[in-house]
């Protein structure tokens, strides 16, 4: 979950390596912010600077004690695994002679054995990290082999666990070497300079030309060249691609936080995810899904695997896909899926949903599903990430880079992509007529404008959120597709406002949770459209009455024109009329805004909430 940047360029020593590395770290800080550090290769050897806490602390240190000009550099922002988040454990770590510097994302699982070996050989380890053993091993391997790439190859083969590693050596001023195993690393290709990053955001300000580094590969960067080998030393020809978003997409664009910007990006994220999905006759053509149609026709069960917000998107998908395609859909947290004994076979379609494409729990579940013979389709936002590479097919969401740790626009884009998948399967299997599919696609194309309407009318929800900043807990209720929306509303509040919040299926209330209702308890209720299923609607209205009768403060999200809720609502937030199955795309937006405003009113850092990281690359 740490952020990693590498740069080499300009043979004449200059300030650019530090500028590029610090700029990249600023864009990757969402990955971890326990400490930050840099190592630069100068004409006189290596220099490092590192500091506990957010990147701003390191910037302060560099202002007080500027580093010399350099030819190459590496930088790291940490999400602590081994050892407290202090200056000593911050990366980079150095070899005994101080001539090799290493940064690392992941966990070296055999580090205890390796550490013992080093200690027995008389090596002094300065930190508590698993990373430092790599620095010492690389130092020794370089002394033996005289070449950083060969040293990396020798050491990488000894490591177990997950790792992205970057290293520089004092004797190789124009070289940065990187490698990866179950952890991301991408290469940015420049003119007379080259870049490495945990994701393309690290170098998007400088180049959009990128290269994927595959599993168990080692990349060697000089200003003029990029060469890749595998762990056995065989040359590899990596896949190049052009990043289709620009640096401004990763900036705040005038909003006070990335989360606020990303909530406002949502109409575009949905529209972009829908773009180019039909042919001239209006048929859905999902080009990225290169699974044989015969295989998809035979599918008799779908299992959605995902974590957190992405799993709630999967739950929405379940309601839609089962209704449109008449295929049973199970939704399972990826970390649970892998460790039970799921019934999966060649007729199972496993759909892995992930914004980052790097979530280790989901990746491991993907591998497990494929081993069992299932076809795996990934719904992913980040190009070049690991999950789509390891899946049979991919349906990319086009939400653009999501920087705030709490997911918002990726959630709506995931739901949109899942609807596309459902309609595609319905078309393929003939469970919906073409005109029905066309009508649903038209409804979907109207959603961006509806989300915009919710955003434009957000003052009321913001006022209510500010007034509730001292509330001790909030409950969220929903039925049908409103149920995952309720859970997502609660998750947003937990993560960024540190407020106890729970989402329940409204029908479950009477089976226990209603005991939580006491006078003044705030309860959000997501009310389905009265035009869709009147039974569903009237059941939820009854639920509002039940909690109101027990003193709850009811905060109701209802469709415009739904007068039935008015007598029982302390506050109503109206959203535009939307087809029942598509409603989550609009009804979740007030909940996102509510959490954002309440957390802001509490003075919290909404983009980088405590204890979390954007990309969860540990199990
Ligand atoms: C919540 C949130 C997380 C992620 C989860 C999966 O706001 O962001 O719950 O949804 O960690 O991440 P991805 O989608 O990258 O696999």
Coordinates of C-alpha atoms and ligand atoms in Angstrom, one line a residue:
X1 CA 0.0 0.0 0.0
X2 CA 3.0 2.3 0.0
X3 CA 3.7 4.7 -2.8
X4 CA 6.8 4.3 -4.9
X5 CA 8.5 6.7 -7.3
X6 CA 11.7 6.4 -9.3
X7 CA 13.4 8.7 -11.7
X8 CA 16.5 8.9 -13.9
X9 CA 17.4 11.6 -16.3
X10 CA 19.6 14.5 -17.3
X11 CA 23.1 13.1 -17.2
X12 CA 24.4 16.4 -15.8
X13 CA 23.5 16.6 -12.2
X14 CA 20.4 18.7 -11.6
X15 CA 17.4 19.4 -9.3
X16 CA 14.9 17.4 -11.5
X17 CA 15.2 14.0 -9.8
X18 CA 14.1 15.5 -6.4
X19 CA 11.4 17.6 -8.1
X20 CA 10.0 14.6 -10.0
X21 CA 10.2 12.2 -7.0
X22 CA 8.6 14.7 -4.6
X23 CA 5.9 15.5 -7.2
X24 CA 5.2 11.8 -7.7
X25 CA 5.0 11.2 -3.9
X26 CA 2.5 14.0 -3.6
X27 CA 0.2 12.2 -6.1
X28 CA 0.8 8.8 -4.5
X29 CA 0.4 9.9 -0.9
X30 CA -3.1 8.4 -0.9
X31 CA -1.4 5.0 -0.8
X32 CA 0.1 5.6 2.7
X33 CA 1.1 8.5 4.8
X34 CA 2.9 7.2 7.8
X35 CA 6.2 8.5 6.7
X36 CA 8.0 9.6 3.5
X37 CA 11.6 9.5 2.3
X38 CA 13.9 10.0 -0.7
X39 CA 17.3 8.8 -1.8
X40 CA 19.3 10.6 -4.5
X41 CA 22.4 9.6 -6.4
X42 CA 24.8 12.5 -6.6
X43 CA 28.3 12.7 -8.0
X44 CA 29.6 12.0 -4.5
X45 CA 27.4 8.9 -3.6
X46 CA 24.0 8.6 -2.1
X47 CA 22.1 11.1 0.1
X48 CA 18.8 10.3 1.9
X49 CA 16.2 12.3 3.8
X50 CA 13.2 10.7 5.5
X51 CA 10.6 11.8 8.0
X52 CA 7.7 10.3 9.9
X53 CA 4.2 11.6 9.2
X54 CA 2.8 13.1 6.0
X55 CA 4.9 14.3 3.1
X56 CA 4.7 17.9 4.3
X57 CA 7.1 16.9 7.1
X58 CA 9.6 15.7 4.6
X59 CA 9.2 18.8 2.5
X60 CA 9.9 20.9 5.6
X61 CA 13.0 18.9 6.3
X62 CA 14.2 19.4 2.7
X63 CA 13.7 23.1 3.0
X64 CA 15.7 23.3 6.2
X65 CA 18.5 21.0 4.9
X66 CA 18.5 21.0 1.0
X67 CA 19.9 18.0 -0.7
X68 CA 22.7 18.3 -3.4
X69 CA 22.0 18.0 -7.1
X70 CA 21.5 14.5 -8.4
X71 CA 21.2 12.3 -11.5
X72 CA 18.6 9.8 -10.2
X73 CA 16.3 9.4 -7.3
X74 CA 13.8 7.2 -5.6
X75 CA 11.0 8.1 -3.1
X76 CA 8.6 6.4 -0.9
X77 CA 5.5 7.1 1.1
X78 CA 4.8 4.5 3.7
X79 CA 1.8 2.6 5.1
X80 CA 3.5 0.8 8.0
X81 CA 3.5 -3.0 8.3
X82 CA 6.7 -3.9 10.2
X83 CA 7.8 -1.4 12.7
X84 CA 6.3 1.8 14.1
X85 CA 5.7 4.7 11.7
X86 CA 8.8 6.7 12.9
X87 CA 11.8 8.3 11.2
X88 CA 14.0 5.2 11.6
X89 CA 11.6 2.8 10.0
X90 CA 10.8 5.2 7.1
X91 CA 12.2 4.2 3.7
X92 CA 14.7 4.3 2.0
X93 CA 16.8 1.8 3.8
X94 CA 20.6 1.5 3.2
X95 CA 23.0 -1.3 3.0
X96 CA 25.7 -1.6 5.6
X97 CA 28.2 0.5 3.6
X98 CA 25.5 3.1 2.7
X99 CA 26.0 2.6 -1.1
X100 CA 22.7 0.9 -1.9
X101 CA 19.3 2.5 -1.1
X102 CA 16.0 0.5 -1.3
X103 CA 12.3 1.3 -1.1
X104 CA 9.7 -1.3 -0.8
X105 CA 5.9 -1.9 -1.0
X106 CA 4.6 -5.2 0.3
X107 CA 5.6 -7.7 3.0
X108 CA 8.7 -9.9 2.9
X109 CA 7.3 -13.0 4.6
X110 CA 10.6 -14.7 5.1
X111 CA 12.3 -11.7 6.5
X112 CA 12.8 -13.2 10.0
X113 CA 15.0 -16.0 8.5
X114 CA 16.9 -13.5 6.3
X115 CA 17.4 -11.1 9.1
X116 CA 18.8 -13.9 11.3
X117 CA 21.2 -14.8 8.6
X118 CA 22.4 -11.2 8.3
X119 CA 22.8 -10.9 12.1
X120 CA 24.8 -14.1 12.2
X121 CA 27.0 -12.6 9.5
X122 CA 27.7 -9.6 11.8
X123 CA 25.4 -7.1 9.9
X124 CA 23.9 -4.4 12.0
X125 CA 20.3 -3.7 11.3
X126 CA 19.1 -0.2 12.1
X127 CA 15.4 -0.5 11.7
X128 CA 12.5 -2.9 12.6
X129 CA 11.4 -3.2 9.0
X130 CA 11.4 -6.2 6.7
X131 CA 12.7 -3.9 3.9
X132 CA 16.1 -3.3 5.5
X133 CA 17.1 -6.9 5.0
X134 CA 16.7 -6.4 1.2
X135 CA 19.1 -3.4 1.4
X136 CA 21.8 -5.5 3.1
X137 CA 21.3 -8.4 0.8
X138 CA 21.5 -6.1 -2.3
X139 CA 24.7 -4.5 -1.0
X140 CA 26.3 -7.9 -0.6
X141 CA 25.1 -9.1 -4.0
X142 CA 26.4 -5.9 -5.7
X143 CA 29.8 -6.4 -4.1
X144 CA 29.9 -9.9 -5.5
X145 CA 28.4 -9.2 -9.0
X146 CA 29.3 -5.6 -9.6
X147 CA 25.9 -4.8 -11.3
X148 CA 22.7 -3.6 -9.7
X149 CA 20.4 -5.6 -12.1
X150 CA 22.1 -8.9 -11.4
X151 CA 22.2 -8.1 -7.7
X152 CA 18.4 -7.5 -7.8
X153 CA 17.9 -10.7 -9.7
X154 CA 19.8 -12.7 -7.1
X155 CA 18.1 -11.2 -4.2
X156 CA 14.5 -11.2 -5.6
X157 CA 14.7 -14.9 -6.1
X158 CA 15.3 -15.3 -2.4
X159 CA 12.4 -13.3 -1.3
X160 CA 9.0 -14.7 -0.3
X161 CA 5.8 -12.6 0.1
X162 CA 4.8 -9.5 -1.9
X163 CA 7.1 -6.8 -3.1
X164 CA 7.8 -3.9 -5.3
X165 CA 11.4 -2.9 -4.8
X166 CA 13.3 0.0 -6.3
X167 CA 17.1 0.4 -5.7
X168 CA 19.9 2.8 -6.6
X169 CA 23.6 2.4 -6.0
X170 CA 26.2 5.1 -5.4
X171 CA 28.4 3.6 -8.2
X172 CA 25.7 3.6 -10.8
X173 CA 24.6 7.3 -11.0
X174 CA 22.4 6.8 -14.1
X175 CA 20.6 3.7 -13.1
X176 CA 17.4 2.8 -11.2
X177 CA 16.4 -0.8 -10.9
X178 CA 13.0 -2.1 -10.0
X179 CA 11.2 -5.4 -9.6
X180 CA 7.7 -6.6 -8.6
X181 CA 6.0 -9.7 -7.3
X182 CA 2.3 -9.5 -6.5
X183 CA 2.6 -5.7 -6.0
X184 CA 2.3 -3.0 -8.7
X185 CA 5.0 -1.1 -10.6
X186 CA 4.6 0.8 -13.9
X187 CA 7.2 2.4 -16.1
X188 CA 6.9 5.9 -17.6
X189 CA 8.8 6.5 -20.8
X190 CA 10.2 10.0 -21.3
X191 CA 12.7 11.6 -23.7
X192 CA 16.1 11.4 -22.1
X193 CA 14.5 10.4 -18.8
X194 CA 12.5 7.5 -17.5
X195 CA 10.2 7.0 -14.5
X196 CA 8.8 4.3 -12.2
X197 CA 5.7 4.5 -10.1
X198 CA 3.3 2.4 -8.1
X199 CA 0.7 3.8 -10.6
X200 CA 0.8 6.2 -13.5
X201 CA -0.3 9.1 -11.3
X202 CA 3.4 9.2 -10.1
X203 CA 4.6 10.4 -13.5
X204 CA 1.5 11.6 -15.4
X205 CA 2.7 15.2 -15.1
X206 CA 5.7 14.3 -17.3
X207 CA 4.6 11.5 -19.7
X208 CA 1.6 9.5 -20.8
X209 CA 3.6 6.8 -22.4
X210 CA 3.7 3.8 -20.1
X211 CA 4.8 0.2 -19.9
X212 CA 3.5 -2.6 -17.8
X213 CA 6.0 -4.6 -15.7
X214 CA 4.8 -8.2 -15.4
X215 CA 5.0 -10.5 -12.4
X216 CA 8.5 -11.5 -11.4
X217 CA 10.2 -9.1 -13.8
X218 CA 13.1 -6.7 -13.2
X219 CA 13.4 -3.4 -15.0
X220 CA 16.6 -1.4 -15.4
X221 CA 16.2 2.3 -16.2
X222 CA 18.8 4.7 -17.6
X223 CA 18.0 8.1 -19.1
X224 CA 18.1 6.5 -22.6
X225 CA 16.9 3.0 -22.1
X226 CA 14.5 0.7 -20.4
X227 CA 15.3 -3.0 -20.3
X228 CA 13.3 -5.8 -18.7
X229 CA 14.3 -9.3 -17.7
X230 CA 12.5 -12.1 -15.8
X231 CA 13.9 -13.7 -12.6
X232 CA 15.8 -16.2 -14.7
X233 CA 17.5 -13.5 -16.7
X234 CA 15.6 -13.9 -19.9
X235 CA 14.9 -10.7 -21.8
X236 CA 11.2 -9.7 -21.8
X237 CA 9.3 -7.4 -24.2
X238 CA 6.8 -5.5 -22.1
X239 CA 3.5 -4.2 -23.1
X240 CA 3.4 -0.4 -23.9
X241 CA 0.3 1.8 -23.7
X242 CA -0.8 5.4 -23.6
X243 CA -2.5 6.6 -20.5
X244 CA -5.9 8.1 -21.5
X245 CA -6.2 10.7 -18.7
X246 CA -4.0 13.7 -18.0
X247 CA -2.4 15.4 -15.0
X248 CA -5.2 17.8 -14.4
X249 CA -7.5 14.8 -13.8
X250 CA -5.4 14.0 -10.8
X251 CA -5.5 17.5 -9.4
X252 CA -8.1 18.9 -7.1
X253 CA -9.5 21.3 -9.8
X254 CA -10.5 24.0 -7.4
X255 CA -12.3 21.8 -4.9
X256 CA -11.3 21.8 -1.3
X257 CA -10.6 18.0 -1.3
X258 CA -10.1 15.2 -3.8
X259 CA -13.2 13.6 -2.4
X260 CA -15.3 16.6 -3.1
X261 CA -13.9 16.8 -6.6
X262 CA -14.4 13.1 -7.2
X263 CA -18.1 13.3 -6.0
X264 CA -18.5 16.1 -8.6
X265 CA -16.7 14.0 -11.2
X266 CA -19.5 11.4 -11.0
X267 CA -21.7 12.5 -13.9
X268 CA -18.7 12.4 -16.1
X269 CA -17.5 9.0 -14.7
X270 CA -20.9 7.4 -15.5
X271 CA -21.1 9.0 -18.9
X272 CA -17.5 7.9 -19.8
X273 CA -18.2 4.4 -18.6
X274 CA -21.2 4.2 -20.9
X275 CA -19.4 5.7 -23.8
X276 CA -18.8 3.6 -27.0
X277 CA -20.6 0.5 -25.7
X278 CA -23.1 0.1 -28.6
X279 CA -22.8 -0.5 -32.4
X280 CA -24.7 1.4 -35.0
X281 CA -27.8 -0.8 -34.6
X282 CA -27.8 -0.1 -30.8
X283 CA -26.5 -3.6 -29.8
X284 CA -24.2 -3.7 -26.8
X285 CA -20.6 -4.5 -27.9
X286 CA -18.3 -4.9 -24.9
X287 CA -15.0 -5.1 -26.9
X288 CA -12.9 -5.8 -23.9
X289 CA -14.8 -9.0 -23.1
X290 CA -13.0 -11.5 -25.2
X291 CA -14.5 -14.6 -23.6
X292 CA -16.1 -16.9 -26.1
X293 CA -19.8 -16.2 -26.3
X294 CA -20.6 -19.9 -26.0
X295 CA -18.9 -19.9 -22.6
X296 CA -21.0 -17.0 -21.5
X297 CA -24.2 -18.6 -22.7
X298 CA -23.4 -21.7 -20.6
X299 CA -22.8 -19.8 -17.4
X300 CA -25.2 -21.1 -14.7
X301 CA -24.0 -19.0 -11.7
X302 CA -22.2 -15.7 -11.2
X303 CA -20.1 -15.0 -8.1
X304 CA -19.1 -11.4 -7.6
X305 CA -16.0 -11.0 -5.5
X306 CA -14.8 -7.7 -4.1
X307 CA -14.1 -5.8 -0.9
X308 CA -15.6 -2.7 0.8
X309 CA -17.3 -0.3 -1.4
X310 CA -16.7 -2.4 -4.5
X311 CA -18.6 -5.3 -2.8
X312 CA -21.6 -3.0 -2.3
X313 CA -21.4 -2.3 -6.0
X314 CA -21.5 -6.0 -6.5
X315 CA -24.6 -6.3 -4.4
X316 CA -26.4 -3.8 -6.6
X317 CA -25.2 -5.8 -9.6
X318 CA -26.8 -8.9 -8.1
X319 CA -30.3 -7.4 -8.0
X320 CA -30.0 -6.2 -11.6
X321 CA -28.3 -9.2 -13.2
X322 CA -30.6 -11.7 -11.6
X323 CA -33.7 -9.8 -12.8
X324 CA -32.4 -9.2 -16.3
X325 CA -30.6 -12.5 -16.9
X326 CA -32.3 -15.0 -14.6
X327 CA -28.8 -16.3 -13.6
X328 CA -28.3 -16.8 -9.8
X329 CA -25.7 -14.2 -8.5
X330 CA -23.8 -14.6 -5.3
X331 CA -21.8 -11.7 -3.8
X332 CA -18.9 -12.5 -1.6
X333 CA -16.2 -10.6 0.2
X334 CA -13.0 -11.7 -1.6
X335 CA -11.2 -12.5 1.5
X336 CA -14.0 -14.9 2.6
X337 CA -14.4 -16.5 -0.8
X338 CA -10.8 -17.7 -1.0
X339 CA -10.7 -19.3 2.4
X340 CA -13.9 -21.3 2.3
X341 CA -14.5 -24.0 -0.2
X342 CA -16.6 -22.3 -2.8
X343 CA -18.5 -24.4 -5.3
X344 CA -17.0 -23.1 -8.6
X345 CA -16.6 -24.8 -11.9
X346 CA -16.2 -24.1 -15.6
X347 CA -19.8 -22.9 -15.8
X348 CA -19.2 -20.2 -13.1
X349 CA -18.6 -16.7 -14.1
X350 CA -16.6 -14.9 -11.4
X351 CA -16.8 -11.1 -11.6
X352 CA -14.0 -9.4 -9.7
X353 CA -14.8 -5.7 -8.9
X354 CA -11.9 -3.4 -8.0
X355 CA -11.1 0.3 -8.4
X356 CA -7.4 -0.1 -8.0
X357 CA -7.0 -3.5 -9.6
X358 CA -4.4 -4.3 -6.9
X359 CA -6.4 -5.3 -3.9
X360 CA -4.6 -8.3 -2.6
X361 CA -7.7 -10.0 -1.2
X362 CA -9.5 -9.7 -4.5
X363 CA -6.4 -10.8 -6.5
X364 CA -6.0 -13.9 -4.4
X365 CA -9.7 -14.7 -4.9
X366 CA -9.3 -14.3 -8.7
X367 CA -6.4 -16.7 -8.7
X368 CA -8.4 -19.2 -6.6
X369 CA -11.4 -19.0 -8.9
X370 CA -9.3 -19.5 -12.0
X371 CA -7.6 -22.5 -10.4
X372 CA -11.0 -24.0 -9.9
X373 CA -11.8 -23.6 -13.6
X374 CA -14.1 -20.5 -13.4
X375 CA -14.0 -17.8 -16.0
X376 CA -13.0 -14.5 -14.4
X377 CA -14.1 -11.1 -15.6
X378 CA -12.7 -8.1 -13.9
X379 CA -14.5 -4.7 -13.5
X380 CA -11.5 -2.4 -12.8
X381 CA -10.7 1.3 -13.0
X382 CA -6.9 1.3 -13.2
X383 CA -5.3 0.3 -16.5
X384 CA -2.2 -1.8 -16.3
X385 CA -3.1 -3.1 -12.8
X386 CA -2.7 -6.7 -11.8
X387 CA -6.3 -8.0 -11.5
X388 CA -7.2 -7.4 -15.2
X389 CA -3.9 -8.9 -16.2
X390 CA -4.7 -12.1 -14.4
X391 CA -8.3 -12.3 -15.4
X392 CA -9.9 -13.8 -18.6
X393 CA -11.6 -10.6 -19.5
X394 CA -12.0 -7.1 -18.3
X395 CA -14.6 -4.4 -18.4
X396 CA -12.9 -1.1 -17.6
X397 CA -14.7 1.6 -15.7
X398 CA -13.7 5.1 -16.9
X399 CA -13.9 7.0 -13.7
X400 CA -10.4 8.5 -14.1
X401 CA -7.9 8.5 -11.3
X402 CA -9.5 8.3 -7.8
X403 CA -7.2 9.8 -5.3
X404 CA -9.3 10.3 -2.1
X405 CA -9.1 7.2 0.0
X406 CA -12.9 6.9 0.3
X407 CA -14.3 5.6 -2.9
X408 CA -17.0 7.6 -4.6
X409 CA -16.9 8.0 -8.4
X410 CA -15.4 4.5 -8.8
X411 CA -18.4 3.1 -6.9
X412 CA -20.9 4.7 -9.4
X413 CA -18.7 3.7 -12.3
X414 CA -18.6 0.1 -11.0
X415 CA -22.3 -0.1 -10.7
X416 CA -22.6 1.3 -14.2
X417 CA -20.3 -1.2 -15.6
X418 CA -22.1 -4.0 -13.8
X419 CA -25.4 -2.9 -15.4
X420 CA -23.6 -3.0 -18.8
X421 CA -22.5 -6.5 -18.1
X422 CA -26.0 -7.5 -17.0
X423 CA -27.6 -6.1 -20.2
X424 CA -24.9 -7.6 -22.3
X425 CA -25.6 -11.1 -20.8
X426 CA -29.3 -10.5 -21.2
X427 CA -28.8 -9.7 -24.9
X428 CA -26.5 -12.7 -25.4
X429 CA -28.9 -15.1 -23.7
X430 CA -32.1 -13.6 -25.0
X431 CA -33.6 -13.0 -21.5
X432 CA -34.6 -9.4 -22.5
X433 CA -35.9 -8.2 -25.8
X434 CA -33.7 -5.7 -27.7
X435 CA -36.2 -2.9 -27.2
X436 CA -36.2 -3.5 -23.5
X437 CA -32.4 -3.3 -23.4
X438 CA -32.4 -0.2 -25.5
X439 CA -34.9 1.4 -23.1
X440 CA -32.7 0.6 -20.1
X441 CA -29.6 1.9 -21.9
X442 CA -31.6 5.2 -22.6
X443 CA -32.5 5.3 -18.8
X444 CA -28.8 4.8 -18.0
X445 CA -27.7 7.6 -20.3
X446 CA -30.0 10.0 -18.4
X447 CA -28.4 9.2 -15.1
X448 CA -25.4 11.7 -15.4
X449 CA -27.8 14.6 -15.6
X450 CA -29.8 13.3 -12.6
X451 CA -26.6 13.0 -10.5
X452 CA -25.8 16.5 -11.5
X453 CA -29.2 17.6 -10.3
X454 CA -28.5 16.0 -6.9
X455 CA -25.1 17.8 -6.8
X456 CA -26.6 21.1 -7.7
X457 CA -29.2 20.9 -5.0
X458 CA -26.8 19.7 -2.2
X459 CA -27.2 22.7 0.2
X460 CA -29.9 21.0 2.3
X461 CA -27.9 17.8 2.9
X462 CA -24.8 19.9 3.7
X463 CA -26.7 22.0 6.3
X464 CA -28.1 18.9 8.0
X465 CA -24.7 17.3 8.0
X466 CA -23.0 20.3 9.7
X467 CA -25.7 20.5 12.3
X468 CA -25.1 16.8 13.1
X469 CA -21.4 16.9 13.6
X470 CA -21.6 15.8 17.2
X471 CA -24.0 12.9 16.6
X472 CA -22.7 9.8 18.3
X473 CA -24.1 7.4 15.7
X474 CA -26.1 7.2 12.6
X475 CA -28.2 4.3 11.2
X476 CA -28.9 3.7 7.5
X477 CA -31.9 1.6 6.3
X478 CA -32.7 0.4 2.8
X479 CA -34.5 -2.5 1.0
X480 CA -33.7 -4.1 -2.3
X481 CA -31.1 -2.0 -4.1
X482 CA -31.4 0.5 -1.3
X483 CA -29.8 -2.0 1.1
X484 CA -26.3 -1.8 -0.4
X485 CA -26.8 2.0 -0.7
X486 CA -27.5 2.1 3.1
X487 CA -24.3 0.1 3.8
X488 CA -22.3 2.3 1.6
X489 CA -23.7 5.4 3.3
X490 CA -22.6 4.0 6.7
X491 CA -19.2 3.0 5.4
X492 CA -18.5 6.5 4.1
X493 CA -19.4 8.0 7.5
X494 CA -17.2 5.4 9.4
X495 CA -14.1 5.9 7.2
X496 CA -14.0 9.7 6.9
X497 CA -15.9 11.0 9.9
X498 CA -14.9 8.3 12.4
X499 CA -18.5 8.0 13.4
X500 CA -20.2 4.9 14.4
X501 CA -22.6 4.0 11.6
X502 CA -24.5 0.9 10.6
X503 CA -26.4 0.0 7.5
X504 CA -29.3 -2.5 7.7
X505 CA -31.8 -4.1 5.4
X506 CA -34.9 -2.2 6.5
X507 CA -36.9 -5.5 6.9
X508 CA -34.3 -6.8 9.3
X509 CA -34.9 -4.0 11.8
X510 CA -37.6 -5.8 13.7
X511 CA -35.4 -8.8 14.1
X512 CA -33.0 -7.0 16.5
X513 CA -31.6 -3.6 15.4
X514 CA -34.8 -1.7 16.3
X515 CA -33.6 -2.0 19.9
X516 CA -31.0 0.6 19.0
X517 CA -33.7 3.2 18.3
X518 CA -34.1 5.8 21.1
X519 CA -35.3 9.3 21.0
X520 CA -33.2 11.5 18.7
X521 CA -31.3 8.6 17.0
X522 CA -30.7 9.8 13.5
X523 CA -31.8 7.2 10.9
X524 CA -31.4 7.6 7.1
X525 CA -34.0 5.7 5.1
X526 CA -33.5 5.1 1.4
X527 CA -37.0 4.9 0.0
X528 CA -37.6 3.1 -3.3
X529 CA -39.7 4.6 -6.1
X530 CA -43.4 4.5 -5.5
X531 CA -43.8 4.1 -9.3
X532 CA -41.7 0.9 -9.5
X533 CA -42.9 -1.6 -6.9
X534 CA -45.6 -0.2 -4.7
X535 CA -45.4 -3.1 -2.2
X536 CA -41.7 -2.4 -1.7
X537 CA -42.4 1.3 -1.4
X538 CA -45.1 0.9 1.2
X539 CA -43.1 -1.5 3.2
X540 CA -40.3 1.0 3.6
X541 CA -42.8 3.8 4.4
X542 CA -44.1 1.5 7.2
X543 CA -40.5 1.1 8.4
X544 CA -40.1 4.8 8.7
X545 CA -43.3 5.0 10.7
X546 CA -42.0 2.2 13.1
X547 CA -38.8 4.0 13.9
X548 CA -40.5 7.5 14.1
X549 CA -42.9 6.1 16.6
X550 CA -39.9 5.2 18.8
X551 CA -38.4 8.7 18.6
X552 CA -35.9 8.3 15.7
X553 CA -35.0 11.4 13.8
X554 CA -35.8 10.3 10.2
X555 CA -33.7 11.5 7.3
X556 CA -35.4 10.3 4.2
X557 CA -34.1 10.0 0.7
X558 CA -37.0 9.8 -1.6
X559 CA -38.0 10.3 -5.2
X560 CA -39.3 13.7 -6.3
X561 CA -43.1 13.7 -6.0
X562 CA -43.2 11.0 -3.3
X563 CA -45.7 12.7 -0.9
X564 CA -46.2 9.6 1.1
X565 CA -43.0 10.1 3.1
X566 CA -43.7 13.6 4.1
X567 CA -45.7 13.0 7.3
X568 CA -43.0 10.8 8.7
X569 CA -39.8 12.5 7.7
X570 CA -37.9 15.0 9.8
X571 CA -35.8 15.9 6.8
X572 CA -36.4 14.8 3.1
X573 CA -33.8 14.8 0.4
X574 CA -35.5 14.4 -2.9
X575 CA -33.7 12.8 -5.8
X576 CA -34.8 12.7 -9.5
X577 CA -37.2 9.9 -10.5
X578 CA -35.2 6.9 -11.7
X579 CA -36.0 3.3 -12.6
X580 CA -35.9 1.2 -9.4
X581 CA -32.9 -0.9 -10.4
X582 CA -30.8 2.1 -11.4
X583 CA -31.8 4.2 -8.4
X584 CA -28.5 3.6 -6.4
X585 CA -26.7 5.8 -8.8
X586 CA -28.6 8.8 -7.6
X587 CA -29.7 7.8 -4.1
X588 CA -26.1 7.3 -2.8
X589 CA -25.0 10.8 -3.8
X590 CA -26.6 12.6 -0.9
X591 CA -25.1 10.1 1.5
X592 CA -21.6 10.8 0.1
X593 CA -22.1 14.5 0.4
X594 CA -23.5 14.1 4.0
X595 CA -20.3 12.1 5.1
X596 CA -18.0 14.6 3.4
X597 CA -19.6 17.7 5.0
X598 CA -19.9 16.1 8.4
X599 CA -16.2 15.0 8.4
X600 CA -15.2 18.5 7.1
X601 CA -17.2 20.1 9.9
X602 CA -15.3 17.9 12.4
X603 CA -12.1 19.3 10.9
X604 CA -10.9 15.9 9.7
X605 CA -8.7 15.2 6.7
X606 CA -11.3 13.7 4.3
X607 CA -8.8 12.6 1.6
X608 CA -6.5 10.7 3.9
X609 CA -8.5 9.3 6.8
X610 CA -6.6 7.7 9.7
X611 CA -5.4 4.1 9.5
X612 CA -6.4 3.6 5.9
X613 CA -4.7 3.5 2.5
X614 CA -6.1 3.7 -1.0
X615 CA -4.7 0.6 -2.3
X616 CA -4.9 -2.4 0.0
X617 CA -2.1 -4.6 -1.2
X618 CA -1.8 -6.8 1.9
X619 CA -4.1 -9.6 2.9
Ligands
LIG1 C1 -14.2 2.5 0.8 C2 -13.1 2.0 -0.1 C3 -12.7 0.6 0.1 C4 -12.5 -0.1 -1.2 C5 -11.9 -1.5 -1.0 C6 -11.7 -2.2 -2.4 O1 -14.4 3.9 0.5 O2 -12.5 2.7 -0.8 O3 -13.7 -0.1 0.9 O4 -13.7 -0.1 -2.0 O5 -10.7 -1.4 -0.3 O6 -10.8 -1.5 -3.1 P1 -10.6 -1.7 -4.7 O7 -11.9 -1.3 -5.3 O8 -9.4 -0.9 -5.1 O9 -10.4 -3.2 -4.8

